[in-house]
Amino acid sequence: MIIGLTGSMGSGKGEIVNILQGRGFDYIRLSSMVREEAKNRGIADEREKLMEVGNSMRKEGGAGVLGKRALQKIQDSDCDMWVIDGIRNPAEIDALRDSEDVYIVGVHTDKNVLVDRILSRSRDSDPTVKDEILRKIERELGEGEPEDGQQVAKCMEKVDRVIANEGSLEDLGTKFNDLYNMLKRPSKDRYYLDLARSVCKRSTCTKVEIGAAIIRDDQVISTGYCGAPRGTKSSQMHGFCLRKKLGIPSGHRYEMCRSVHAEQNAIINAARSGVSLLDGDMYIYGKIQGDDKEIVLDAFPCFICKKMLINCGLKRVICSLKDGGYKVFYVSDWVKQWAENDIIDDKFQYGEKTVG
């Protein structure tokens, strides 16, 4: 289990870290990575300077670089319980979600309460003037900052749970312990991905089993699996894959396939029922067809499906990964990527991996 924490300075994230360390969690502080980099660059250990170094690291290594470094450290360790503090850019959340059992918790506190709290704790590294504290908080939240800089406000939009911390440390401890007991349940993303896993067993493709489920407002809107159009013979019934027989490489010439993709069938089935998909999420699970030992796929949508997913108004697409985890894509990111590039490359067309 990985629990990531985001929130403004003084919001109480450190107290949650203490609680989790008492439960046996190992601890990664993203700002420690920034401090180490600042030391290597010969830059003073001051909050303003560290913020600049962190922004520089994100600009040079991508906005999610600190999350990727933390995840690599976790994967190289033997411990399976980690708490990560200091998440300040949404791309860091995206990077962490490449692992399984990741829960992102946001700690929210009113700005005026934050000011009083920071003034009362009297840390050497904290400013001592109200206006200066507010300026630092606003900069952390992302006001006037570049997209690859500190964007705590946008991070709060991507969290799994929010804890309001405007009372005592005891109140915060009670709220978090209640939340922790809930987190031990399967996450909603894992729950709905397991549904797509069940759906994929109905696939009639001779190569892969792909299942999709569309969820909106915590309700199952539609499901679909990779299979031939209604009333027609599937590849299994024919006994061969047409694309394979014609020597077509994997990931190309999908129009030659007898099957309708799982994503397409889920969208079509929703249309047959007359329900809207706007702001819904699609979960896609894939595995090798008919293998005794389940071999999970990186079930990323093809270019044709990706265009349909954009146009039908979905918010997120959550895909199984071959390592057992899952990856969350935001459809708005696809739109932005496509709008900013004159040429659509293979990575955008076929995803990071090709299936089917």
Coordinates of C-alpha atoms in Angstrom, one line a residue:
M1 CA 0.0 0.0 0.0
I2 CA 1.2 3.5 -0.9
I3 CA -0.4 6.5 0.7
G4 CA 0.4 9.9 -0.9
L5 CA -0.2 13.2 0.9
T6 CA -0.8 16.6 -0.6
G7 CA -1.9 19.9 0.9
S8 CA -0.5 23.3 1.8
M9 CA 2.3 24.0 4.2
G10 CA 1.0 23.7 7.8
S11 CA -2.0 21.6 6.8
G12 CA -1.1 18.7 9.1
K13 CA 0.5 16.2 6.6
G14 CA 3.4 15.7 9.0
E15 CA 1.1 14.4 11.7
I16 CA -0.4 11.8 9.3
V17 CA 3.1 10.7 8.5
N18 CA 3.8 10.2 12.2
I19 CA 0.6 8.1 12.5
L20 CA 1.5 5.9 9.5
Q21 CA 5.1 5.5 10.7
G22 CA 3.7 4.2 13.9
R23 CA 1.8 1.6 11.9
G24 CA 5.0 0.4 10.2
F25 CA 5.0 2.5 7.1
D26 CA 8.3 3.6 5.5
Y27 CA 8.5 7.3 4.6
I28 CA 9.5 9.3 1.5
R29 CA 9.5 13.0 1.5
L30 CA 9.6 14.4 -2.0
S31 CA 11.2 17.7 -0.7
S32 CA 14.1 15.6 0.6
M33 CA 14.9 14.7 -3.1
V34 CA 14.7 18.4 -3.9
R35 CA 17.1 19.2 -1.0
E36 CA 19.5 16.6 -2.1
E37 CA 19.5 18.1 -5.6
A38 CA 19.9 21.6 -4.2
K39 CA 22.9 20.4 -2.3
N40 CA 24.4 18.9 -5.4
R41 CA 23.9 22.2 -7.2
G42 CA 25.4 24.2 -4.3
I43 CA 22.1 26.0 -3.6
A44 CA 21.1 27.1 -0.1
D45 CA 18.5 25.1 1.8
E46 CA 15.9 27.9 1.9
R47 CA 12.2 27.4 1.1
E48 CA 12.2 29.9 -1.9
K49 CA 15.4 28.4 -3.3
L50 CA 14.1 24.8 -2.9
M51 CA 10.9 25.7 -4.7
E52 CA 12.9 27.0 -7.6
V53 CA 15.1 23.8 -7.6
G54 CA 11.9 21.6 -7.5
N55 CA 10.4 23.6 -10.5
S56 CA 13.7 23.2 -12.3
M57 CA 13.8 19.4 -11.7
R58 CA 10.2 19.1 -13.1
K59 CA 11.1 21.2 -16.1
E60 CA 14.1 19.1 -16.9
G61 CA 12.8 15.7 -16.0
G62 CA 9.1 16.1 -16.6
A63 CA 6.4 17.3 -14.2
G64 CA 6.1 13.9 -12.5
V65 CA 9.9 13.3 -12.0
L66 CA 9.7 13.3 -8.2
G67 CA 6.9 10.8 -8.2
K68 CA 8.8 8.6 -10.6
R69 CA 11.9 8.7 -8.4
A70 CA 9.8 7.8 -5.3
L71 CA 8.1 4.9 -7.1
Q72 CA 11.5 3.6 -8.3
K73 CA 12.8 3.7 -4.7
I74 CA 9.7 1.8 -3.5
Q75 CA 10.0 -0.8 -6.2
D76 CA 13.7 -1.4 -5.3
S77 CA 12.8 -2.0 -1.6
D78 CA 11.4 -5.0 0.3
C79 CA 8.8 -2.9 2.2
D80 CA 5.2 -2.9 0.9
M81 CA 3.8 0.0 3.0
W82 CA 4.9 3.5 2.2
V83 CA 3.7 7.1 2.9
I84 CA 4.8 9.8 0.5
D85 CA 4.6 13.4 1.7
G86 CA 5.1 16.6 -0.3
I87 CA 3.2 15.9 -3.5
R88 CA 2.8 19.3 -5.2
N89 CA 2.2 18.6 -8.9
P90 CA -0.6 16.5 -10.3
A91 CA 1.9 14.7 -12.6
E92 CA 3.5 13.3 -9.5
I93 CA 0.1 11.7 -8.6
D94 CA -0.1 10.3 -12.2
A95 CA 3.3 8.8 -11.8
L96 CA 2.5 7.2 -8.5
R97 CA -0.7 5.6 -9.9
D98 CA 1.5 3.5 -12.1
S99 CA 1.7 1.2 -9.0
E100 CA -1.0 -0.8 -7.5
D101 CA -2.9 0.1 -4.2
V102 CA -2.1 3.8 -4.3
Y103 CA -4.3 6.2 -2.4
I104 CA -3.8 9.9 -2.6
V105 CA -5.1 11.9 0.4
G106 CA -5.5 15.6 0.4
V107 CA -5.4 17.6 3.7
H108 CA -7.4 20.9 3.5
T109 CA -7.1 23.8 5.9
D110 CA -8.5 27.3 5.6
K111 CA -5.8 29.9 4.7
N112 CA -6.4 31.9 7.9
V113 CA -6.1 28.8 10.1
L114 CA -2.9 28.0 8.2
V115 CA -1.4 31.4 8.9
D116 CA -2.2 31.2 12.6
R117 CA -0.8 27.6 12.7
I118 CA 2.5 28.5 10.9
L119 CA 3.0 31.6 13.1
S120 CA 2.5 29.6 16.3
R121 CA 4.8 26.7 15.4
S122 CA 7.8 29.1 15.0
R123 CA 10.0 27.0 12.7
D124 CA 13.2 28.6 11.6
S125 CA 12.4 28.0 8.0
D126 CA 8.9 29.5 8.2
P127 CA 8.2 33.2 7.4
T128 CA 7.1 35.3 10.4
V129 CA 4.8 37.9 8.6
K130 CA 1.2 37.1 7.7
D131 CA 1.4 38.6 4.1
E132 CA 4.6 36.6 3.4
I133 CA 2.9 33.3 4.6
L134 CA -0.1 34.0 2.4
R135 CA 2.2 34.6 -0.6
K136 CA 4.0 31.3 0.0
I137 CA 0.7 29.4 0.4
E138 CA -0.7 30.9 -2.8
R139 CA 2.5 30.1 -4.7
E140 CA 2.3 26.5 -3.4
L141 CA -1.3 26.3 -4.6
G142 CA -0.2 27.2 -8.0
E143 CA -1.2 30.9 -8.4
G144 CA 1.1 32.4 -11.1
E145 CA 3.1 29.1 -11.3
P146 CA 3.9 27.2 -14.5
E147 CA 2.1 23.9 -15.1
D148 CA 5.2 21.9 -14.3
G149 CA 5.7 23.9 -11.1
Q150 CA 3.9 23.7 -7.7
Q151 CA 0.2 23.1 -8.3
V152 CA -1.2 21.9 -5.0
A153 CA -4.7 23.2 -5.9
K154 CA -4.8 20.9 -9.0
C155 CA -3.4 18.0 -6.9
M156 CA -6.4 18.4 -4.6
E157 CA -8.7 17.8 -7.6
K158 CA -7.1 14.4 -8.2
V159 CA -7.0 13.0 -4.6
D160 CA -9.0 9.9 -3.6
R161 CA -10.1 11.4 -0.2
V162 CA -9.9 14.9 1.4
I163 CA -9.5 15.4 5.2
A164 CA -10.5 18.8 6.6
N165 CA -8.0 19.7 9.3
E166 CA -9.0 22.9 11.1
G167 CA -9.2 21.5 14.7
S168 CA -6.8 19.8 17.1
L169 CA -4.2 17.1 16.3
E170 CA -6.4 14.6 18.1
D171 CA -9.3 15.5 15.8
L172 CA -7.0 15.0 12.8
G173 CA -5.8 11.6 14.1
T174 CA -9.4 10.4 14.6
K175 CA -10.4 11.5 11.1
F176 CA -7.4 9.9 9.5
N177 CA -7.7 6.6 11.4
D178 CA -11.3 6.3 10.2
L179 CA -10.1 7.0 6.7
Y180 CA -7.3 4.5 7.0
N181 CA -9.8 1.7 7.9
M182 CA -11.7 2.6 4.8
L183 CA -8.6 2.6 2.6
K184 CA -8.0 -1.1 3.4
R185 CA -11.0 -1.8 1.3
P186 CA -10.4 -2.2 -2.5
S187 CA -10.2 1.2 -4.1
K188 CA -13.1 2.2 -6.4
D189 CA -10.7 2.0 -9.4
R190 CA -9.6 -1.5 -8.4
Y191 CA -13.2 -2.5 -7.8
Y192 CA -14.4 -1.4 -11.2
L193 CA -11.4 -2.7 -12.9
D194 CA -12.2 -6.1 -11.5
L195 CA -15.6 -5.7 -13.1
A196 CA -14.0 -5.2 -16.4
R197 CA -11.9 -8.2 -15.7
S198 CA -15.0 -10.3 -15.4
V199 CA -16.5 -8.8 -18.6
C200 CA -13.4 -9.7 -20.6
K201 CA -14.0 -13.4 -20.1
R202 CA -16.9 -13.1 -22.7
S203 CA -14.4 -12.0 -25.4
T204 CA -14.5 -14.1 -28.7
C205 CA -11.1 -12.9 -30.1
T206 CA -8.7 -15.7 -30.7
K207 CA -5.7 -13.6 -29.4
V208 CA -6.8 -11.5 -26.4
E209 CA -9.6 -11.0 -24.0
I210 CA -10.5 -7.4 -23.4
G211 CA -13.4 -6.1 -21.3
A212 CA -14.6 -2.6 -20.6
A213 CA -17.0 -1.1 -18.1
I214 CA -18.3 2.5 -18.1
I215 CA -19.0 4.1 -14.7
R216 CA -20.7 7.4 -14.0
D217 CA -21.7 8.7 -10.6
D218 CA -20.8 5.3 -9.1
Q219 CA -23.2 3.5 -11.3
V220 CA -22.5 0.9 -14.0
I221 CA -23.6 2.6 -17.2
S222 CA -22.5 0.0 -19.7
T223 CA -20.1 -2.9 -20.4
G224 CA -18.6 -4.4 -23.5
Y225 CA -16.1 -7.0 -24.6
C226 CA -14.1 -7.7 -27.7
G227 CA -16.3 -9.7 -29.9
A228 CA -18.0 -10.0 -33.3
P229 CA -21.0 -7.9 -34.2
R230 CA -24.4 -9.2 -33.0
G231 CA -25.6 -12.2 -35.0
T232 CA -22.3 -12.7 -36.9
K233 CA -19.7 -15.4 -36.6
S234 CA -16.7 -14.7 -34.4
S235 CA -13.0 -15.5 -35.0
Q236 CA -13.4 -18.4 -32.6
M237 CA -16.3 -19.8 -34.6
H238 CA -14.3 -19.4 -37.9
G239 CA -11.3 -21.0 -36.2
F240 CA -8.7 -18.4 -37.2
C241 CA -7.8 -14.7 -36.9
L242 CA -8.2 -13.0 -40.3
R243 CA -5.5 -10.3 -39.6
K244 CA -3.0 -13.0 -38.5
K245 CA -3.8 -15.0 -41.5
L246 CA -3.1 -12.0 -43.7
G247 CA 0.2 -11.3 -41.9
I248 CA -0.9 -7.9 -40.6
P249 CA 1.3 -6.7 -37.7
S250 CA -0.2 -6.4 -34.2
G251 CA -1.7 -2.9 -33.6
H252 CA -2.4 -2.2 -37.3
R253 CA -5.3 -2.4 -39.8
Y254 CA -8.0 -2.9 -37.1
E255 CA -10.6 -2.4 -39.8
M256 CA -9.8 -5.9 -41.0
C257 CA -10.6 -7.4 -37.6
R258 CA -14.0 -9.3 -37.3
S259 CA -14.3 -8.1 -33.7
V260 CA -15.7 -4.9 -32.3
H261 CA -13.3 -3.6 -29.6
A262 CA -14.5 -3.7 -26.0
E263 CA -14.4 0.1 -25.7
Q264 CA -16.5 0.5 -28.8
N265 CA -19.0 -2.1 -27.6
A266 CA -19.4 -0.4 -24.2
I267 CA -20.1 2.9 -26.0
I268 CA -22.5 1.3 -28.4
N269 CA -24.3 -0.6 -25.6
A270 CA -24.8 2.6 -23.7
A271 CA -26.3 4.2 -26.8
R272 CA -28.7 1.3 -27.2
S273 CA -29.9 2.0 -23.7
G274 CA -30.1 5.7 -24.2
V275 CA -27.8 6.8 -21.4
S276 CA -25.2 9.6 -21.4
L277 CA -21.5 9.0 -20.9
L278 CA -20.6 12.6 -20.2
D279 CA -17.9 12.8 -17.4
G280 CA -18.0 9.0 -16.9
D281 CA -15.0 6.7 -16.5
M282 CA -14.1 3.7 -18.6
Y283 CA -12.2 0.8 -17.1
I284 CA -10.4 -1.6 -19.5
Y285 CA -8.9 -5.0 -18.6
G286 CA -7.0 -7.2 -20.9
K287 CA -5.3 -10.6 -20.8
I288 CA -4.0 -13.3 -23.2
Q289 CA -6.9 -15.3 -24.5
G290 CA -7.3 -18.9 -23.2
D291 CA -4.1 -19.1 -21.3
D292 CA -4.2 -21.4 -18.2
K293 CA -2.1 -18.8 -16.3
E294 CA -3.6 -15.4 -16.5
I295 CA -1.2 -13.1 -18.4
V296 CA -2.4 -9.5 -18.0
L297 CA -1.9 -6.9 -20.7
D298 CA -1.2 -3.2 -20.8
A299 CA -4.8 -2.7 -22.1
F300 CA -4.4 0.8 -23.7
P301 CA -7.0 1.8 -26.3
C302 CA -6.1 1.9 -30.0
F303 CA -6.2 5.1 -32.0
I304 CA -9.7 4.5 -33.3
C305 CA -11.0 3.8 -29.8
K306 CA -9.1 6.8 -28.4
K307 CA -10.9 9.1 -30.8
M308 CA -14.3 7.7 -29.8
L309 CA -13.4 8.0 -26.1
I310 CA -12.6 11.7 -26.6
N311 CA -15.9 12.4 -28.5
C312 CA -18.2 10.5 -26.2
G313 CA -17.3 12.9 -23.3
L314 CA -15.6 10.5 -20.9
K315 CA -13.4 12.0 -18.1
R316 CA -10.9 9.2 -17.4
V317 CA -9.8 5.9 -18.8
I318 CA -8.3 3.4 -16.4
C319 CA -6.3 0.5 -18.0
S320 CA -4.9 -2.7 -16.6
L321 CA -1.1 -3.1 -16.6
K322 CA 0.9 -6.3 -17.2
D323 CA 2.6 -5.9 -13.8
G324 CA -0.8 -6.2 -12.1
G325 CA -1.4 -2.5 -11.5
Y326 CA -3.3 0.0 -13.5
K327 CA -2.8 3.3 -15.3
V328 CA -5.1 6.3 -15.2
F329 CA -5.5 8.5 -18.3
Y330 CA -7.3 11.8 -18.3
V331 CA -9.1 12.3 -21.6
S332 CA -8.4 16.1 -21.4
D333 CA -4.7 15.3 -21.6
W334 CA -5.2 13.4 -24.8
V335 CA -7.1 16.3 -26.3
K336 CA -4.3 18.7 -25.3
Q337 CA -1.6 16.4 -26.6
W338 CA -3.4 16.1 -30.0
A339 CA -4.1 19.8 -30.2
E340 CA -0.5 20.8 -29.6
N341 CA 1.1 18.4 -32.1
D342 CA 0.8 18.6 -35.9
I343 CA 1.9 15.0 -36.2
I344 CA 0.2 12.2 -34.3
D345 CA 3.0 9.7 -33.4
D346 CA 2.8 6.0 -32.8
K347 CA 2.7 6.5 -29.0
F348 CA -0.5 8.6 -29.3
Q349 CA -2.1 6.3 -31.9
Y350 CA -1.4 3.0 -30.2
G351 CA -0.7 3.9 -26.6
E352 CA 2.5 3.0 -24.8
K353 CA 1.9 -0.6 -25.6
T354 CA -0.1 -2.3 -28.4
V355 CA -2.6 -5.1 -27.6
G356 CA -4.5 -7.3 -30.0

